Amino acid sequence: MTTSNITFPLELVEAFVEQLAPGTGIVQEKQIFQTLISCTLASKYFSFAARKRLFSNLVVDRESEYLSQKNTSRNKIRTEEETSRRINTFLHLLADERSSDLALMVRSLHIVVDKNRVILQQATNLHSLLRVLSHRAHNLSMLQVYGLIFVSWPTIPQETADGLYTICRSLPVNHLSFRRVRDIPPIIASAQESPHLLYIDLKNAKFGEIETGMAAESNISPARNVMSEDLDLLGSLSRYGSYEIRHTSDGRTHIVGIDVAIQHPDDAKQLNQLLSDERVRSSLQYCCCDIYKSFLTTTAIDFGTMGLLRKLVIESRIGFSQKSETTRDAITSEIRVDIYQGYQGITDAMNSLIDHLYYGTTKSALQEIKVTLNVGHVLYKGINMFDAVDFGSLQRLRIDSLRQKHPLIQSTQFHMNVGLTPQNSAHPEVQSSVEEIVRKVITDAITFPPIDESLLPKIHICAKREH
């Protein structure tokens, strides 16, 4: 018997490819990329599985990583002509009857806008690619527009913008992602233009205002009025955040999940406004706030007024305040530098985070609460390094304490991530020592007086050396 008659089940081949290139993201490693290409030449069985993985993510970019070439050490920026030629080559490949299933393999489309915005120009033929995909890529579920510099949506050529609209409208796109894109028309995320949309990611990106024409029509049609209100809500989303939404049959858009990072006072203001909106209060099911520096903004929010909210995550980032003092020995001339770190910031940050949980008088429906404190620039100074920190406020994170405000609470967690300065924290045993020190101090603080362990928050401590 010859091996040419032996065939593997397709499921086994796909499992092999999955082990080779796990996940669904873009293949970044050169060796794996080259191996997948080799698989496409091995046999028709391996070819289908490898092509399915290779073409699952389509990246339109002027920057070439040359993953298929062995001797290239740095990236190259393609010219407008080269970019156009590659897009046209792919269009011909899509049109070839022998690769008729290729468009169906595309699951996500990533458009990287270069610094000169060449990729958006008519000459690259990007608009034709978008048009073809909108008719044939029936499994495409994610669209990302990534700007290497800030891109204003109105500057995108009309044919290209129309192509993006058509993809959202015609295909099962459930995930929109924008980075460094401003003035995004909110209508692209509406129930009318993106009926399957579930997730919106913004990274230094912002929706623009409602178009004047649509706003003018809002007093004529009730449906238009509903759309106008929803688009206004999308326009209030913070620049850094991930949002889970639901479109209802009546065309309304509801925000059911928020995961935002507060890096600027304007972000803090927008978050407060968003959480104060009755439309958000009535639909929000989980909320995660990653607060940088001192923008602890939710003190005015009564989480009890959000009837569907079940999970709350609050995270804060602070850095040690420190000063140094240099002295010289009068006899030996030896110079000594003493570094003093201010620990009051940790105590204040914990108090502020816990205070957020108790604001207001309305009972909440929260079932899960997670509080995370990230502390950076910590100098290791032995077992007494955190003696000046008062962890007593964490007693209010115990379930028995929280039940007065959150009667349905079932679990609580406290995470503390400690970033150690490089001076004396290179050895793993130092990091382990810090974790043990902090864990013991916190445990002693929350277990007095003694209480049933099931009512205590789960404590997670992680110490890592900063670079």
GROMACS .gro file of C-alpha atoms in nm:
model
  467
    1MET     CA    1   0.000   0.000   0.000
    2THR     CA    2   0.133   0.343  -0.090
    3THR     CA    3   0.107   0.643   0.134
    4SER     CA    4  -0.056   0.841  -0.146
    5ASN     CA    5  -0.386   0.667  -0.067
    6ILE     CA    6  -0.375   0.763   0.300
    7THR     CA    7  -0.586   1.064   0.395
    8PHE     CA    8  -0.628   1.241   0.726
    9PRO     CA    9  -0.963   1.360   0.855
   10LEU     CA   10  -1.000   1.733   0.789
   11GLU     CA   11  -1.062   1.792   1.160
   12LEU     CA   12  -0.721   1.640   1.241
   13VAL     CA   13  -0.546   1.860   0.984
   14GLU     CA   14  -0.720   2.172   1.116
   15ALA     CA   15  -0.621   2.073   1.471
   16PHE     CA   16  -0.259   2.048   1.356
   17VAL     CA   17  -0.272   2.395   1.200
   18GLU     CA   18  -0.437   2.529   1.516
   19GLN     CA   19  -0.145   2.393   1.721
   20LEU     CA   20   0.097   2.546   1.475
   21ALA     CA   21  -0.064   2.891   1.478
   22PRO     CA   22  -0.302   2.905   1.776
   23GLY     CA   23  -0.567   3.171   1.814
   24THR     CA   24  -0.738   3.386   1.556
   25GLY     CA   25  -0.511   3.690   1.550
   26ILE     CA   26  -0.265   3.803   1.286
   27VAL     CA   27   0.030   3.565   1.246
   28GLN     CA   28   0.330   3.768   1.363
   29GLU     CA   29   0.611   3.512   1.389
   30LYS     CA   30   0.814   3.472   1.073
   31GLN     CA   31   0.884   3.101   1.113
   32ILE     CA   32   0.517   3.014   1.172
   33PHE     CA   33   0.416   3.228   0.874
   34GLN     CA   34   0.662   3.048   0.647
   35THR     CA   35   0.549   2.708   0.776
   36LEU     CA   36   0.187   2.791   0.698
   37ILE     CA   37   0.287   2.885   0.345
   38SER     CA   38   0.469   2.552   0.313
   39CYS     CA   39   0.152   2.376   0.430
   40THR     CA   40  -0.041   2.529   0.142
   41LEU     CA   41   0.196   2.347  -0.095
   42ALA     CA   42   0.202   2.013   0.088
   43SER     CA   43  -0.138   1.873  -0.013
   44LYS     CA   44  -0.492   1.986  -0.076
   45TYR     CA   45  -0.587   1.883   0.278
   46PHE     CA   46  -0.320   2.095   0.443
   47SER     CA   47  -0.366   2.368   0.185
   48PHE     CA   48  -0.726   2.440   0.283
   49ALA     CA   49  -0.656   2.452   0.658
   50ALA     CA   50  -0.342   2.665   0.617
   51ARG     CA   51  -0.508   2.907   0.375
   52LYS     CA   52  -0.801   2.938   0.611
   53ARG     CA   53  -0.562   3.047   0.887
   54LEU     CA   54  -0.346   3.270   0.665
   55PHE     CA   55  -0.636   3.461   0.513
   56SER     CA   56  -0.851   3.484   0.826
   57ASN     CA   57  -0.698   3.827   0.895
   58LEU     CA   58  -0.655   4.065   0.603
   59VAL     CA   59  -0.418   4.357   0.673
   60VAL     CA   60  -0.401   4.645   0.425
   61ASP     CA   61  -0.080   4.829   0.507
   62ARG     CA   62   0.200   5.011   0.329
   63GLU     CA   63   0.456   4.878   0.574
   64SER     CA   64   0.590   4.539   0.474
   65GLU     CA   65   0.717   4.302   0.738
   66TYR     CA   66   0.850   4.060   0.479
   67LEU     CA   67   0.760   3.756   0.684
   68SER     CA   68   0.804   3.533   0.381
   69GLN     CA   69   1.161   3.647   0.313
   70LYS     CA   70   1.453   3.518   0.513
   71ASN     CA   71   1.715   3.790   0.496
   72THR     CA   72   1.523   4.109   0.559
   73SER     CA   73   1.593   4.263   0.898
   74ARG     CA   74   1.379   4.574   0.882
   75ASN     CA   75   1.047   4.685   0.745
   76LYS     CA   76   1.002   4.870   0.419
   77ILE     CA   77   0.742   5.128   0.326
   78ARG     CA   78   0.578   5.036  -0.002
   79THR     CA   79   0.526   5.304  -0.262
   80GLU     CA   80   0.178   5.398  -0.380
   81GLU     CA   81   0.239   5.195  -0.696
   82GLU     CA   82   0.352   4.887  -0.501
   83THR     CA   83   0.053   4.913  -0.269
   84SER     CA   84  -0.184   4.942  -0.563
   85ARG     CA   85  -0.022   4.647  -0.737
   86ARG     CA   86  -0.059   4.425  -0.430
   87ILE     CA   87  -0.424   4.520  -0.380
   88ASN     CA   88  -0.498   4.455  -0.749
   89THR     CA   89  -0.317   4.120  -0.732
   90PHE     CA   90  -0.535   4.018  -0.440
   91LEU     CA   91  -0.845   4.131  -0.628
   92HIS     CA   92  -0.744   3.909  -0.921
   93LEU     CA   93  -0.693   3.622  -0.678
   94LEU     CA   94  -1.043   3.674  -0.539
   95ALA     CA   95  -1.183   3.672  -0.892
   96ASP     CA   96  -1.008   3.346  -0.984
   97GLU     CA   97  -1.253   3.055  -0.992
   98ARG     CA   98  -0.987   2.828  -0.843
   99SER     CA   99  -0.988   3.039  -0.525
  100SER     CA  100  -1.358   3.111  -0.509
  101ASP     CA  101  -1.367   3.026  -0.138
  102LEU     CA  102  -1.091   3.272  -0.047
  103ALA     CA  103  -1.318   3.564   0.041
  104LEU     CA  104  -1.514   3.340   0.277
  105MET     CA  105  -1.197   3.278   0.479
  106VAL     CA  106  -1.158   3.647   0.569
  107ARG     CA  107  -1.276   3.704   0.926
  108SER     CA  108  -1.127   4.043   1.002
  109LEU     CA  109  -1.011   4.342   0.800
  110HIS     CA  110  -0.741   4.576   0.931
  111ILE     CA  111  -0.668   4.900   0.747
  112VAL     CA  112  -0.350   5.074   0.862
  113VAL     CA  113  -0.344   5.439   0.757
  114ASP     CA  114   0.013   5.554   0.699
  115LYS     CA  115   0.151   5.893   0.798
  116ASN     CA  116   0.096   6.036   0.450
  117ARG     CA  117  -0.249   5.873   0.415
  118VAL     CA  118  -0.140   5.716   0.086
  119ILE     CA  119  -0.333   5.398   0.164
  120LEU     CA  120  -0.660   5.594   0.143
  121GLN     CA  121  -0.595   5.746  -0.197
  122GLN     CA  122  -0.797   5.644  -0.501
  123ALA     CA  123  -0.484   5.524  -0.680
  124THR     CA  124  -0.430   5.237  -0.434
  125ASN     CA  125  -0.770   5.093  -0.532
  126LEU     CA  126  -0.862   5.029  -0.169
  127HIS     CA  127  -1.219   5.131  -0.248
  128SER     CA  128  -1.247   4.848  -0.503
  129LEU     CA  129  -1.123   4.596  -0.247
  130LEU     CA  130  -1.385   4.717   0.001
  131ARG     CA  131  -1.656   4.687  -0.263
  132VAL     CA  132  -1.558   4.329  -0.354
  133LEU     CA  133  -1.533   4.221   0.010
  134SER     CA  134  -1.875   4.370   0.086
  135HIS     CA  135  -2.025   4.132  -0.173
  136ARG     CA  136  -1.821   3.819  -0.105
  137ALA     CA  137  -1.660   3.815   0.243
  138HIS     CA  138  -1.974   3.684   0.412
  139ASN     CA  139  -1.786   3.572   0.727
  140LEU     CA  140  -1.611   3.902   0.796
  141SER     CA  141  -1.698   4.004   1.152
  142MET     CA  142  -1.436   4.263   1.251
  143LEU     CA  143  -1.333   4.592   1.093
  144GLN     CA  144  -1.042   4.796   1.225
  145VAL     CA  145  -0.913   5.133   1.104
  146TYR     CA  146  -0.574   5.204   1.259
  147GLY     CA  147  -0.407   5.542   1.212
  148LEU     CA  148  -0.032   5.575   1.252
  149ILE     CA  149  -0.114   5.944   1.289
  150PHE     CA  150  -0.446   6.110   1.364
  151VAL     CA  151  -0.696   6.069   1.084
  152SER     CA  152  -1.010   6.278   1.056
  153TRP     CA  153  -1.291   6.076   0.901
  154PRO     CA  154  -1.412   6.360   0.673
  155THR     CA  155  -1.072   6.351   0.499
  156ILE     CA  156  -1.127   5.991   0.385
  157PRO     CA  157  -1.216   5.983   0.011
  158GLN     CA  158  -1.588   5.936  -0.041
  159GLU     CA  159  -1.562   5.606  -0.229
  160THR     CA  160  -1.350   5.457   0.047
  161ALA     CA  161  -1.583   5.585   0.319
  162ASP     CA  162  -1.881   5.444   0.128
  163GLY     CA  163  -1.701   5.110   0.109
  164LEU     CA  164  -1.657   5.104   0.487
  165TYR     CA  165  -2.025   5.183   0.535
  166THR     CA  166  -2.125   4.907   0.292
  167ILE     CA  167  -1.911   4.647   0.469
  168CYS     CA  168  -2.077   4.729   0.802
  169ARG     CA  169  -2.423   4.725   0.647
  170SER     CA  170  -2.389   4.416   0.427
  171LEU     CA  171  -2.170   4.181   0.630
  172PRO     CA  172  -2.205   4.032   0.981
  173VAL     CA  173  -1.963   4.286   1.131
  174ASN     CA  174  -2.002   4.267   1.509
  175HIS     CA  175  -1.679   4.440   1.610
  176LEU     CA  176  -1.563   4.790   1.511
  177SER     CA  177  -1.221   4.912   1.621
  178PHE     CA  178  -1.072   5.257   1.566
  179ARG     CA  179  -0.732   5.390   1.667
  180ARG     CA  180  -0.627   5.753   1.623
  181VAL     CA  181  -0.937   5.827   1.418
  182ARG     CA  182  -1.137   6.139   1.495
  183ASP     CA  183  -1.479   6.266   1.390
  184ILE     CA  184  -1.608   5.914   1.321
  185PRO     CA  185  -1.970   5.950   1.205
  186PRO     CA  186  -2.183   5.789   1.480
  187ILE     CA  187  -2.423   5.655   1.218
  188ILE     CA  188  -2.167   5.388   1.118
  189ALA     CA  189  -2.234   5.220   1.454
  190SER     CA  190  -2.612   5.260   1.440
  191ALA     CA  191  -2.863   4.978   1.409
  192GLN     CA  192  -2.935   5.093   1.054
  193GLU     CA  193  -2.574   5.082   0.929
  194SER     CA  194  -2.429   4.805   1.152
  195PRO     CA  195  -2.722   4.581   1.247
  196HIS     CA  196  -2.495   4.303   1.383
  197LEU     CA  197  -2.266   4.526   1.589
  198LEU     CA  198  -2.183   4.410   1.943
  199TYR     CA  199  -1.846   4.566   2.029
  200ILE     CA  200  -1.683   4.905   1.976
  201ASP     CA  201  -1.315   4.965   2.060
  202LEU     CA  202  -1.176   5.318   2.074
  203LYS     CA  203  -0.807   5.390   2.129
  204ASN     CA  204  -0.746   5.761   2.120
  205ALA     CA  205  -1.042   5.777   1.884
  206LYS     CA  206  -1.366   5.971   1.899
  207PHE     CA  207  -1.706   5.977   1.738
  208GLY     CA  208  -1.804   6.310   1.588
  209GLU     CA  209  -2.125   6.505   1.611
  210ILE     CA  210  -2.449   6.408   1.442
  211GLU     CA  211  -2.471   6.527   1.085
  212THR     CA  212  -2.663   6.850   1.049
  213GLY     CA  213  -2.902   6.704   0.795
  214MET     CA  214  -3.002   6.419   1.021
  215ALA     CA  215  -3.042   6.649   1.320
  216ALA     CA  216  -3.269   6.874   1.117
  217GLU     CA  217  -3.495   6.582   1.025
  218SER     CA  218  -3.528   6.461   1.383
  219ASN     CA  219  -3.839   6.671   1.445
  220ILE     CA  220  -4.017   6.516   1.147
  221SER     CA  221  -3.986   6.141   1.191
  222PRO     CA  222  -4.010   5.957   1.527
  223ALA     CA  223  -3.770   5.694   1.392
  224ARG     CA  224  -3.524   5.967   1.304
  225ASN     CA  225  -3.565   6.112   1.651
  226VAL     CA  226  -3.479   5.774   1.810
  227MET     CA  227  -3.173   5.744   1.584
  228SER     CA  228  -3.064   6.096   1.668
  229GLU     CA  229  -3.077   6.023   2.041
  230ASP     CA  230  -2.874   5.702   2.000
  231LEU     CA  231  -2.614   5.871   1.781
  232ASP     CA  232  -2.580   6.143   2.041
  233LEU     CA  233  -2.512   5.870   2.299
  234LEU     CA  234  -2.240   5.716   2.082
  235GLY     CA  235  -2.085   6.059   2.042
  236SER     CA  236  -2.041   6.081   2.420
  237LEU     CA  237  -1.818   5.772   2.446
  238SER     CA  238  -1.471   5.829   2.592
  239ARG     CA  239  -1.163   5.825   2.368
  240TYR     CA  240  -1.012   5.519   2.535
  241GLY     CA  241  -1.248   5.230   2.592
  242SER     CA  242  -1.425   4.915   2.483
  243TYR     CA  243  -1.802   4.911   2.475
  244GLU     CA  244  -2.047   4.627   2.440
  245ILE     CA  245  -2.374   4.729   2.281
  246ARG     CA  246  -2.704   4.577   2.178
  247HIS     CA  247  -2.935   4.692   1.901
  248THR     CA  248  -3.301   4.622   1.964
  249SER     CA  249  -3.572   4.551   1.709
  250ASP     CA  250  -3.705   4.906   1.734
  251GLY     CA  251  -3.368   5.043   1.616
  252ARG     CA  252  -3.243   5.160   1.953
  253THR     CA  253  -2.886   5.117   2.073
  254HIS     CA  254  -2.817   5.012   2.433
  255ILE     CA  255  -2.480   5.008   2.608
  256VAL     CA  256  -2.452   4.692   2.820
  257GLY     CA  257  -2.080   4.694   2.898
  258ILE     CA  258  -1.814   4.960   2.954
  259ASP     CA  259  -1.438   4.908   2.989
  260VAL     CA  260  -1.269   5.248   2.985
  261ALA     CA  261  -0.932   5.402   3.068
  262ILE     CA  262  -0.925   5.749   3.220
  263GLN     CA  263  -0.605   5.925   3.113
  264HIS     CA  264  -0.717   6.287   3.091
  265PRO     CA  265  -0.956   6.518   3.279
  266ASP     CA  266  -1.183   6.531   2.973
  267ASP     CA  267  -1.209   6.151   2.981
  268ALA     CA  268  -1.312   6.168   3.345
  269LYS     CA  269  -1.579   6.424   3.267
  270GLN     CA  270  -1.718   6.217   2.980
  271LEU     CA  271  -1.731   5.903   3.193
  272ASN     CA  272  -1.927   6.085   3.460
  273GLN     CA  273  -2.170   6.215   3.200
  274LEU     CA  274  -2.206   5.872   3.041
  275LEU     CA  275  -2.275   5.695   3.372
  276SER     CA  276  -2.522   5.968   3.465
  277ASP     CA  277  -2.725   5.913   3.148
  278GLU     CA  278  -3.051   5.736   3.226
  279ARG     CA  279  -3.027   5.535   2.902
  280VAL     CA  280  -2.696   5.390   3.021
  281ARG     CA  281  -2.813   5.338   3.378
  282SER     CA  282  -3.107   5.131   3.259
  283SER     CA  283  -2.904   4.893   3.038
  284LEU     CA  284  -2.552   4.866   3.183
  285GLN     CA  285  -2.460   4.515   3.303
  286TYR     CA  286  -2.088   4.548   3.371
  287CYS     CA  287  -1.851   4.839   3.417
  288CYS     CA  288  -1.471   4.848   3.431
  289CYS     CA  289  -1.286   5.176   3.495
  290ASP     CA  290  -0.908   5.196   3.466
  291ILE     CA  291  -0.818   5.528   3.628
  292TYR     CA  292  -0.478   5.685   3.572
  293LYS     CA  293  -0.315   5.915   3.824
  294SER     CA  294  -0.566   6.100   4.039
  295PHE     CA  295  -0.874   6.098   3.815
  296LEU     CA  296  -1.094   5.912   4.061
  297THR     CA  297  -1.416   6.030   3.905
  298THR     CA  298  -1.703   5.810   4.007
  299THR     CA  299  -1.769   5.955   4.353
  300ALA     CA  300  -2.087   6.114   4.220
  301ILE     CA  301  -2.222   5.787   4.079
  302ASP     CA  302  -2.464   5.578   4.278
  303PHE     CA  303  -2.422   5.229   4.135
  304GLY     CA  304  -2.748   5.133   4.301
  305THR     CA  305  -2.935   5.331   4.036
  306MET     CA  306  -2.816   5.086   3.766
  307GLY     CA  307  -3.071   4.810   3.797
  308LEU     CA  308  -2.900   4.561   3.562
  309LEU     CA  309  -2.541   4.618   3.677
  310ARG     CA  310  -2.398   4.289   3.804
  311LYS     CA  311  -2.021   4.330   3.776
  312LEU     CA  312  -1.807   4.629   3.869
  313VAL     CA  313  -1.430   4.659   3.821
  314ILE     CA  314  -1.245   4.967   3.943
  315GLU     CA  315  -0.873   5.001   3.879
  316SER     CA  316  -0.636   5.281   3.969
  317ARG     CA  317  -0.274   5.354   3.879
  318ILE     CA  318  -0.045   5.557   4.100
  319GLY     CA  319   0.328   5.614   4.123
  320PHE     CA  320   0.524   5.657   4.442
  321SER     CA  321   0.615   6.013   4.525
  322GLN     CA  322   0.979   6.013   4.618
  323LYS     CA  323   1.265   6.250   4.692
  324SER     CA  324   1.637   6.200   4.736
  325GLU     CA  325   1.883   6.353   4.977
  326THR     CA  326   2.258   6.354   4.912
  327THR     CA  327   2.513   6.379   5.193
  328ARG     CA  328   2.895   6.367   5.196
  329ASP     CA  329   3.095   6.221   5.483
  330ALA     CA  330   3.333   6.490   5.613
  331ILE     CA  331   3.612   6.241   5.685
  332THR     CA  332   3.592   5.980   5.409
  333SER     CA  333   3.428   6.206   5.146
  334GLU     CA  334   3.193   5.917   5.077
  335ILE     CA  335   2.873   6.031   4.908
  336ARG     CA  336   2.546   5.880   5.028
  337VAL     CA  337   2.212   5.915   4.852
  338ASP     CA  338   1.898   5.843   5.057
  339ILE     CA  339   1.570   5.794   4.874
  340TYR     CA  340   1.250   5.867   5.062
  341GLN     CA  341   0.920   5.741   4.928
  342GLY     CA  342   0.577   5.872   5.019
  343TYR     CA  343   0.339   5.591   5.111
  344GLN     CA  344   0.040   5.810   5.186
  345GLY     CA  345  -0.061   5.791   4.820
  346ILE     CA  346  -0.133   5.418   4.851
  347THR     CA  347  -0.353   5.469   5.155
  348ASP     CA  348  -0.540   5.757   4.993
  349ALA     CA  349  -0.590   5.565   4.667
  350MET     CA  350  -0.736   5.264   4.848
  351ASN     CA  351  -0.967   5.485   5.053
  352SER     CA  352  -1.090   5.658   4.737
  353LEU     CA  353  -1.148   5.331   4.551
  354ILE     CA  354  -1.346   5.180   4.837
  355ASP     CA  355  -1.545   5.502   4.890
  356HIS     CA  356  -1.681   5.468   4.535
  357LEU     CA  357  -1.852   5.144   4.630
  358TYR     CA  358  -2.053   5.301   4.911
  359TYR     CA  359  -2.174   5.621   4.747
  360GLY     CA  360  -2.550   5.678   4.747
  361THR     CA  361  -2.841   5.526   4.933
  362THR     CA  362  -3.001   5.308   4.665
  363LYS     CA  363  -2.942   4.935   4.703
  364SER     CA  364  -2.758   4.785   4.408
  365ALA     CA  365  -2.792   4.454   4.224
  366LEU     CA  366  -2.415   4.402   4.207
  367GLN     CA  367  -2.297   4.044   4.248
  368GLU     CA  368  -1.924   4.078   4.177
  369ILE     CA  369  -1.678   4.355   4.265
  370LYS     CA  370  -1.311   4.370   4.176
  371VAL     CA  371  -1.077   4.645   4.294
  372THR     CA  372  -0.725   4.674   4.151
  373LEU     CA  373  -0.446   4.906   4.262
  374ASN     CA  374  -0.135   4.939   4.045
  375VAL     CA  375   0.160   5.097   4.224
  376GLY     CA  376   0.470   5.189   4.027
  377HIS     CA  377   0.828   5.296   4.102
  378VAL     CA  378   0.854   5.104   4.430
  379LEU     CA  379   1.201   5.069   4.582
  380TYR     CA  380   1.252   4.741   4.767
  381LYS     CA  381   1.352   4.817   5.128
  382GLY     CA  382   1.298   4.494   5.317
  383ILE     CA  383   1.017   4.342   5.519
  384ASN     CA  384   0.907   4.673   5.671
  385MET     CA  385   0.869   4.855   5.340
  386PHE     CA  386   0.488   4.880   5.362
  387ASP     CA  387   0.453   4.941   5.735
  388ALA     CA  388   0.353   5.302   5.669
  389VAL     CA  389   0.059   5.198   5.451
  390ASP     CA  390  -0.282   5.166   5.617
  391PHE     CA  391  -0.466   4.875   5.457
  392GLY     CA  392  -0.753   4.901   5.705
  393SER     CA  393  -0.992   5.040   5.444
  394LEU     CA  394  -0.993   4.698   5.276
  395GLN     CA  395  -1.211   4.573   5.561
  396ARG     CA  396  -1.492   4.752   5.382
  397LEU     CA  397  -1.435   4.518   5.089
  398ARG     CA  398  -1.555   4.226   5.299
  399ILE     CA  399  -1.889   4.085   5.189
  400ASP     CA  400  -2.050   4.138   5.529
  401SER     CA  401  -1.968   4.509   5.510
  402LEU     CA  402  -2.073   4.553   5.148
  403ARG     CA  403  -2.414   4.393   5.193
  404GLN     CA  404  -2.556   4.708   5.347
  405LYS     CA  405  -2.519   4.876   5.006
  406HIS     CA  406  -2.502   4.570   4.779
  407PRO     CA  407  -2.729   4.302   4.930
  408LEU     CA  408  -2.679   4.057   4.640
  409ILE     CA  409  -2.298   4.066   4.646
  410GLN     CA  410  -2.142   3.719   4.610
  411SER     CA  411  -1.770   3.772   4.555
  412THR     CA  412  -1.509   4.044   4.596
  413GLN     CA  413  -1.147   4.064   4.488
  414PHE     CA  414  -0.856   4.295   4.561
  415HIS     CA  415  -0.560   4.294   4.324
  416MET     CA  416  -0.241   4.487   4.390
  417ASN     CA  417   0.029   4.503   4.125
  418VAL     CA  418   0.362   4.638   4.248
  419GLY     CA  419   0.614   4.772   3.997
  420LEU     CA  420   0.963   4.752   4.146
  421THR     CA  421   1.240   4.990   4.047
  422PRO     CA  422   1.535   4.817   3.877
  423GLN     CA  423   1.795   4.920   4.138
  424ASN     CA  424   1.763   4.618   4.366
  425SER     CA  425   1.482   4.403   4.233
  426ALA     CA  426   1.650   4.198   3.962
  427HIS     CA  427   1.633   3.868   4.150
  428PRO     CA  428   1.305   3.671   4.144
  429GLU     CA  429   1.331   3.612   4.520
  430VAL     CA  430   1.297   3.988   4.574
  431GLN     CA  431   0.971   3.994   4.380
  432SER     CA  432   0.846   3.689   4.570
  433SER     CA  433   0.943   3.851   4.899
  434VAL     CA  434   0.746   4.166   4.817
  435GLU     CA  435   0.440   3.960   4.728
  436GLU     CA  436   0.458   3.773   5.059
  437ILE     CA  437   0.508   4.095   5.256
  438VAL     CA  438   0.208   4.269   5.101
  439ARG     CA  439  -0.015   3.963   5.122
  440LYS     CA  440   0.056   3.920   5.494
  441VAL     CA  441  -0.001   4.287   5.576
  442ILE     CA  442  -0.334   4.289   5.389
  443THR     CA  443  -0.449   3.958   5.536
  444ASP     CA  444  -0.376   4.082   5.888
  445ALA     CA  445  -0.573   4.400   5.817
  446ILE     CA  446  -0.889   4.238   5.680
  447THR     CA  447  -0.914   3.943   5.920
  448PHE     CA  448  -0.940   4.150   6.236
  449PRO     CA  449  -1.171   4.085   6.402
  450PRO     CA  450  -1.183   3.718   6.290
  451ILE     CA  451  -1.455   3.634   6.041
  452ASP     CA  452  -1.577   3.353   5.816
  453GLU     CA  453  -1.324   3.325   5.531
  454SER     CA  454  -1.603   3.301   5.274
  455LEU     CA  455  -1.684   3.666   5.346
  456LEU     CA  456  -1.330   3.788   5.283
  457PRO     CA  457  -1.215   3.934   4.952
  458LYS     CA  458  -0.984   3.722   4.741
  459ILE     CA  459  -0.638   3.877   4.755
  460HIS     CA  460  -0.405   3.871   4.452
  461ILE     CA  461  -0.059   4.029   4.474
  462CYS     CA  462   0.187   4.053   4.185
  463ALA     CA  463   0.530   4.219   4.204
  464LYS     CA  464   0.735   4.269   3.888
  465ARG     CA  465   1.049   4.453   3.800
  466GLU     CA  466   0.986   4.764   3.592
  467HIS     CA  467   1.194   4.828   3.283
   0.00000   0.00000   0.00000
